[in-house]
Amino acid sequence: MDAISRIEGHAYPFGRANVDTDIIIPAVYLKTVTRDGLGRCAFEVIRAEPGNIFDDPRYRHAPILIAGRNFGCGSSREHAAWAMADMGVKAVIAPSYSDIFAGNAFKNGILAVVLPQDAIDRLMQVAQDSTITIDLETQSVTTPFQDRFAFEIDPFRKFCLLNGLDEIGLTLEDSAAIAVHEARTRDQAPWLAHQY
């Protein structure tokens, strides 16, 4: 997982509320076990609409998506986070999220920022023509027009995202202690080290 400190760029001014995981990635694409290529299938239903923002060249490869309340509701498909990451989204800003989606986003290196609706409305305006900056270290979202919105984040999630640590990375942080434990176990209980 890549470390996240500062995300700056254009943002998709999506803004829709109650966007479920089936809209983010339709069920027909859940047969894959790889993450590669899912980005082109993300928001397929929305992309079928004329003039949609996901095919607008102004927002192509935007690292930020601005959404409405209850983003990522519905089924608990991790493919939704995979698809968004594959399309280049590194952060979502919304008033609220489904708990499962927020967890899946975090585990896949996507920052889920919670801001009130008035901040979302302002960012939707700014995103039409200007960039937005998210600074995870200072927990703030800023615009070129001196807007500054503070957000809260769980300290553990902040630490993991800043250091690019997923569950495997966290485990490897303790590899020295794990090696000592395994050596001691081999000495004290050699029958546990039997190879099958």
JSON list of N, CA and C in Angstrom, two decimals, residues 61-98:
[
{"chain": "A", "resi": 61, "resn": "HIS", "atom": "N", "xyz": [-8.51, 10.91, -14.41]},
{"chain": "A", "resi": 61, "resn": "HIS", "atom": "CA", "xyz": [-7.49, 10.51, -13.44]},
{"chain": "A", "resi": 61, "resn": "HIS", "atom": "C", "xyz": [-7.46, 11.39, -12.19]},
{"chain": "A", "resi": 62, "resn": "ALA", "atom": "N", "xyz": [-8.58, 12.03, -11.86]},
{"chain": "A", "resi": 62, "resn": "ALA", "atom": "CA", "xyz": [-8.65, 12.85, -10.65]},
{"chain": "A", "resi": 62, "resn": "ALA", "atom": "C", "xyz": [-8.42, 11.95, -9.42]},
{"chain": "A", "resi": 63, "resn": "PRO", "atom": "N", "xyz": [-7.60, 12.39, -8.48]},
{"chain": "A", "resi": 63, "resn": "PRO", "atom": "CA", "xyz": [-7.31, 11.56, -7.30]},
{"chain": "A", "resi": 63, "resn": "PRO", "atom": "C", "xyz": [-8.34, 11.68, -6.17]},
{"chain": "A", "resi": 64, "resn": "ILE", "atom": "N", "xyz": [-9.31, 12.58, -6.34]},
{"chain": "A", "resi": 64, "resn": "ILE", "atom": "CA", "xyz": [-10.29, 12.84, -5.29]},
{"chain": "A", "resi": 64, "resn": "ILE", "atom": "C", "xyz": [-11.69, 12.73, -5.88]},
{"chain": "A", "resi": 65, "resn": "LEU", "atom": "N", "xyz": [-12.60, 12.15, -5.10]},
{"chain": "A", "resi": 65, "resn": "LEU", "atom": "CA", "xyz": [-14.01, 12.08, -5.50]},
{"chain": "A", "resi": 65, "resn": "LEU", "atom": "C", "xyz": [-14.82, 12.73, -4.38]},
{"chain": "A", "resi": 66, "resn": "ILE", "atom": "N", "xyz": [-15.68, 13.68, -4.74]},
{"chain": "A", "resi": 66, "resn": "ILE", "atom": "CA", "xyz": [-16.57, 14.32, -3.77]},
{"chain": "A", "resi": 66, "resn": "ILE", "atom": "C", "xyz": [-17.94, 13.69, -3.93]},
{"chain": "A", "resi": 67, "resn": "ALA", "atom": "N", "xyz": [-18.47, 13.16, -2.84]},
{"chain": "A", "resi": 67, "resn": "ALA", "atom": "CA", "xyz": [-19.72, 12.41, -2.90]},
{"chain": "A", "resi": 67, "resn": "ALA", "atom": "C", "xyz": [-20.73, 12.94, -1.90]},
{"chain": "A", "resi": 68, "resn": "GLY", "atom": "N", "xyz": [-21.95, 12.43, -2.00]},
{"chain": "A", "resi": 68, "resn": "GLY", "atom": "CA", "xyz": [-23.01, 12.77, -1.06]},
{"chain": "A", "resi": 68, "resn": "GLY", "atom": "C", "xyz": [-23.02, 11.81, 0.12]},
{"chain": "A", "resi": 69, "resn": "ARG", "atom": "N", "xyz": [-24.00, 12.01, 0.98]},
{"chain": "A", "resi": 69, "resn": "ARG", "atom": "CA", "xyz": [-24.09, 11.21, 2.20]},
{"chain": "A", "resi": 69, "resn": "ARG", "atom": "C", "xyz": [-24.31, 9.73, 1.90]},
{"chain": "A", "resi": 70, "resn": "ASN", "atom": "N", "xyz": [-23.91, 8.89, 2.85]},
{"chain": "A", "resi": 70, "resn": "ASN", "atom": "CA", "xyz": [-24.11, 7.45, 2.79]},
{"chain": "A", "resi": 70, "resn": "ASN", "atom": "C", "xyz": [-23.44, 6.82, 1.58]},
{"chain": "A", "resi": 71, "resn": "PHE", "atom": "N", "xyz": [-22.24, 7.29, 1.26]},
{"chain": "A", "resi": 71, "resn": "PHE", "atom": "CA", "xyz": [-21.51, 6.76, 0.11]},
{"chain": "A", "resi": 71, "resn": "PHE", "atom": "C", "xyz": [-21.03, 5.34, 0.42]},
{"chain": "A", "resi": 72, "resn": "GLY", "atom": "N", "xyz": [-21.19, 4.45, -0.56]},
{"chain": "A", "resi": 72, "resn": "GLY", "atom": "CA", "xyz": [-20.71, 3.08, -0.43]},
{"chain": "A", "resi": 72, "resn": "GLY", "atom": "C", "xyz": [-21.65, 2.17, 0.33]},
{"chain": "A", "resi": 73, "resn": "CYS", "atom": "N", "xyz": [-22.92, 2.54, 0.41]},
{"chain": "A", "resi": 73, "resn": "CYS", "atom": "CA", "xyz": [-23.90, 1.68, 1.10]},
{"chain": "A", "resi": 73, "resn": "CYS", "atom": "C", "xyz": [-24.13, 0.43, 0.25]},
{"chain": "A", "resi": 74, "resn": "GLY", "atom": "N", "xyz": [-24.92, -0.48, 0.77]},
{"chain": "A", "resi": 74, "resn": "GLY", "atom": "CA", "xyz": [-25.22, -1.70, 0.02]},
{"chain": "A", "resi": 74, "resn": "GLY", "atom": "C", "xyz": [-24.35, -2.85, 0.45]},
{"chain": "A", "resi": 75, "resn": "SER", "atom": "N", "xyz": [-24.06, -3.74, -0.48]},
{"chain": "A", "resi": 75, "resn": "SER", "atom": "CA", "xyz": [-23.32, -4.96, -0.14]},
{"chain": "A", "resi": 75, "resn": "SER", "atom": "C", "xyz": [-21.87, -4.65, 0.19]},
{"chain": "A", "resi": 76, "resn": "SER", "atom": "N", "xyz": [-21.22, -5.59, 0.83]},
{"chain": "A", "resi": 76, "resn": "SER", "atom": "CA", "xyz": [-19.88, -5.36, 1.36]},
{"chain": "A", "resi": 76, "resn": "SER", "atom": "C", "xyz": [-18.78, -5.78, 0.40]},
{"chain": "A", "resi": 77, "resn": "ARG", "atom": "N", "xyz": [-18.90, -5.41, -0.84]},
{"chain": "A", "resi": 77, "resn": "ARG", "atom": "CA", "xyz": [-17.92, -5.85, -1.83]},
{"chain": "A", "resi": 77, "resn": "ARG", "atom": "C", "xyz": [-16.65, -5.00, -1.80]},
{"chain": "A", "resi": 78, "resn": "GLU", "atom": "N", "xyz": [-15.55, -5.66, -1.53]},
{"chain": "A", "resi": 78, "resn": "GLU", "atom": "CA", "xyz": [-14.25, -4.97, -1.54]},
{"chain": "A", "resi": 78, "resn": "GLU", "atom": "C", "xyz": [-13.88, -4.51, -2.94]},
{"chain": "A", "resi": 79, "resn": "HIS", "atom": "N", "xyz": [-14.49, -5.12, -3.94]},
{"chain": "A", "resi": 79, "resn": "HIS", "atom": "CA", "xyz": [-14.23, -4.73, -5.32]},
{"chain": "A", "resi": 79, "resn": "HIS", "atom": "C", "xyz": [-14.53, -3.25, -5.57]},
{"chain": "A", "resi": 80, "resn": "ALA", "atom": "N", "xyz": [-15.43, -2.66, -4.78]},
{"chain": "A", "resi": 80, "resn": "ALA", "atom": "CA", "xyz": [-15.74, -1.24, -4.95]},
{"chain": "A", "resi": 80, "resn": "ALA", "atom": "C", "xyz": [-14.51, -0.39, -4.66]},
{"chain": "A", "resi": 81, "resn": "ALA", "atom": "N", "xyz": [-13.82, -0.70, -3.57]},
{"chain": "A", "resi": 81, "resn": "ALA", "atom": "CA", "xyz": [-12.58, 0.02, -3.26]},
{"chain": "A", "resi": 81, "resn": "ALA", "atom": "C", "xyz": [-11.50, -0.29, -4.29]},
{"chain": "A", "resi": 82, "resn": "TRP", "atom": "N", "xyz": [-11.42, -1.56, -4.72]},
{"chain": "A", "resi": 82, "resn": "TRP", "atom": "CA", "xyz": [-10.43, -1.94, -5.73]},
{"chain": "A", "resi": 82, "resn": "TRP", "atom": "C", "xyz": [-10.65, -1.14, -7.02]},
{"chain": "A", "resi": 83, "resn": "ALA", "atom": "N", "xyz": [-11.90, -1.03, -7.45]},
{"chain": "A", "resi": 83, "resn": "ALA", "atom": "CA", "xyz": [-12.21, -0.33, -8.70]},
{"chain": "A", "resi": 83, "resn": "ALA", "atom": "C", "xyz": [-11.87, 1.15, -8.61]},
{"chain": "A", "resi": 84, "resn": "MET", "atom": "N", "xyz": [-12.21, 1.76, -7.47]},
{"chain": "A", "resi": 84, "resn": "MET", "atom": "CA", "xyz": [-11.90, 3.18, -7.31]},
{"chain": "A", "resi": 84, "resn": "MET", "atom": "C", "xyz": [-10.40, 3.42, -7.28]},
{"chain": "A", "resi": 85, "resn": "ALA", "atom": "N", "xyz": [-9.67, 2.56, -6.58]},
{"chain": "A", "resi": 85, "resn": "ALA", "atom": "CA", "xyz": [-8.21, 2.70, -6.54]},
{"chain": "A", "resi": 85, "resn": "ALA", "atom": "C", "xyz": [-7.62, 2.50, -7.94]},
{"chain": "A", "resi": 86, "resn": "ASP", "atom": "N", "xyz": [-8.17, 1.56, -8.69]},
{"chain": "A", "resi": 86, "resn": "ASP", "atom": "CA", "xyz": [-7.66, 1.30, -10.03]},
{"chain": "A", "resi": 86, "resn": "ASP", "atom": "C", "xyz": [-7.92, 2.47, -10.98]},
{"chain": "A", "resi": 87, "resn": "MET", "atom": "N", "xyz": [-8.98, 3.23, -10.72]},
{"chain": "A", "resi": 87, "resn": "MET", "atom": "CA", "xyz": [-9.23, 4.40, -11.57]},
{"chain": "A", "resi": 87, "resn": "MET", "atom": "C", "xyz": [-8.44, 5.62, -11.09]},
{"chain": "A", "resi": 88, "resn": "GLY", "atom": "N", "xyz": [-7.65, 5.46, -10.01]},
{"chain": "A", "resi": 88, "resn": "GLY", "atom": "CA", "xyz": [-6.78, 6.53, -9.55]},
{"chain": "A", "resi": 88, "resn": "GLY", "atom": "C", "xyz": [-7.28, 7.33, -8.37]},
{"chain": "A", "resi": 89, "resn": "VAL", "atom": "N", "xyz": [-8.43, 6.97, -7.81]},
{"chain": "A", "resi": 89, "resn": "VAL", "atom": "CA", "xyz": [-8.98, 7.71, -6.66]},
{"chain": "A", "resi": 89, "resn": "VAL", "atom": "C", "xyz": [-8.19, 7.34, -5.41]},
{"chain": "A", "resi": 90, "resn": "LYS", "atom": "N", "xyz": [-7.65, 8.35, -4.75]},
{"chain": "A", "resi": 90, "resn": "LYS", "atom": "CA", "xyz": [-6.88, 8.16, -3.52]},
{"chain": "A", "resi": 90, "resn": "LYS", "atom": "C", "xyz": [-7.65, 8.63, -2.28]},
{"chain": "A", "resi": 91, "resn": "ALA", "atom": "N", "xyz": [-8.70, 9.43, -2.52]},
{"chain": "A", "resi": 91, "resn": "ALA", "atom": "CA", "xyz": [-9.50, 9.95, -1.40]},
{"chain": "A", "resi": 91, "resn": "ALA", "atom": "C", "xyz": [-10.92, 10.22, -1.85]},
{"chain": "A", "resi": 92, "resn": "VAL", "atom": "N", "xyz": [-11.86, 10.02, -0.92]},
{"chain": "A", "resi": 92, "resn": "VAL", "atom": "CA", "xyz": [-13.26, 10.37, -1.13]},
{"chain": "A", "resi": 92, "resn": "VAL", "atom": "C", "xyz": [-13.62, 11.34, -0.02]},
{"chain": "A", "resi": 93, "resn": "ILE", "atom": "N", "xyz": [-14.35, 12.39, -0.37]},
{"chain": "A", "resi": 93, "resn": "ILE", "atom": "CA", "xyz": [-14.84, 13.35, 0.62]},
{"chain": "A", "resi": 93, "resn": "ILE", "atom": "C", "xyz": [-16.36, 13.29, 0.58]},
{"chain": "A", "resi": 94, "resn": "ALA", "atom": "N", "xyz": [-16.99, 12.99, 1.72]},
{"chain": "A", "resi": 94, "resn": "ALA", "atom": "CA", "xyz": [-18.44, 12.86, 1.79]},
{"chain": "A", "resi": 94, "resn": "ALA", "atom": "C", "xyz": [-18.91, 13.17, 3.21]},
{"chain": "A", "resi": 95, "resn": "PRO", "atom": "N", "xyz": [-20.21, 13.46, 3.37]},
{"chain": "A", "resi": 95, "resn": "PRO", "atom": "CA", "xyz": [-20.74, 13.69, 4.72]},
{"chain": "A", "resi": 95, "resn": "PRO", "atom": "C", "xyz": [-20.80, 12.42, 5.57]},
{"chain": "A", "resi": 96, "resn": "SER", "atom": "N", "xyz": [-20.96, 11.26, 4.93]},
{"chain": "A", "resi": 96, "resn": "SER", "atom": "CA", "xyz": [-21.01, 9.99, 5.67]},
{"chain": "A", "resi": 96, "resn": "SER", "atom": "C", "xyz": [-20.79, 8.83, 4.70]},
{"chain": "A", "resi": 97, "resn": "TYR", "atom": "N", "xyz": [-20.43, 7.70, 5.29]},
{"chain": "A", "resi": 97, "resn": "TYR", "atom": "CA", "xyz": [-20.13, 6.49, 4.53]},
{"chain": "A", "resi": 97, "resn": "TYR", "atom": "C", "xyz": [-20.79, 5.29, 5.18]},
{"chain": "A", "resi": 98, "resn": "SER", "atom": "N", "xyz": [-20.96, 4.26, 4.39]},
{"chain": "A", "resi": 98, "resn": "SER", "atom": "CA", "xyz": [-21.27, 2.94, 4.96]},
{"chain": "A", "resi": 98, "resn": "SER", "atom": "C", "xyz": [-20.02, 2.52, 5.72]}
]
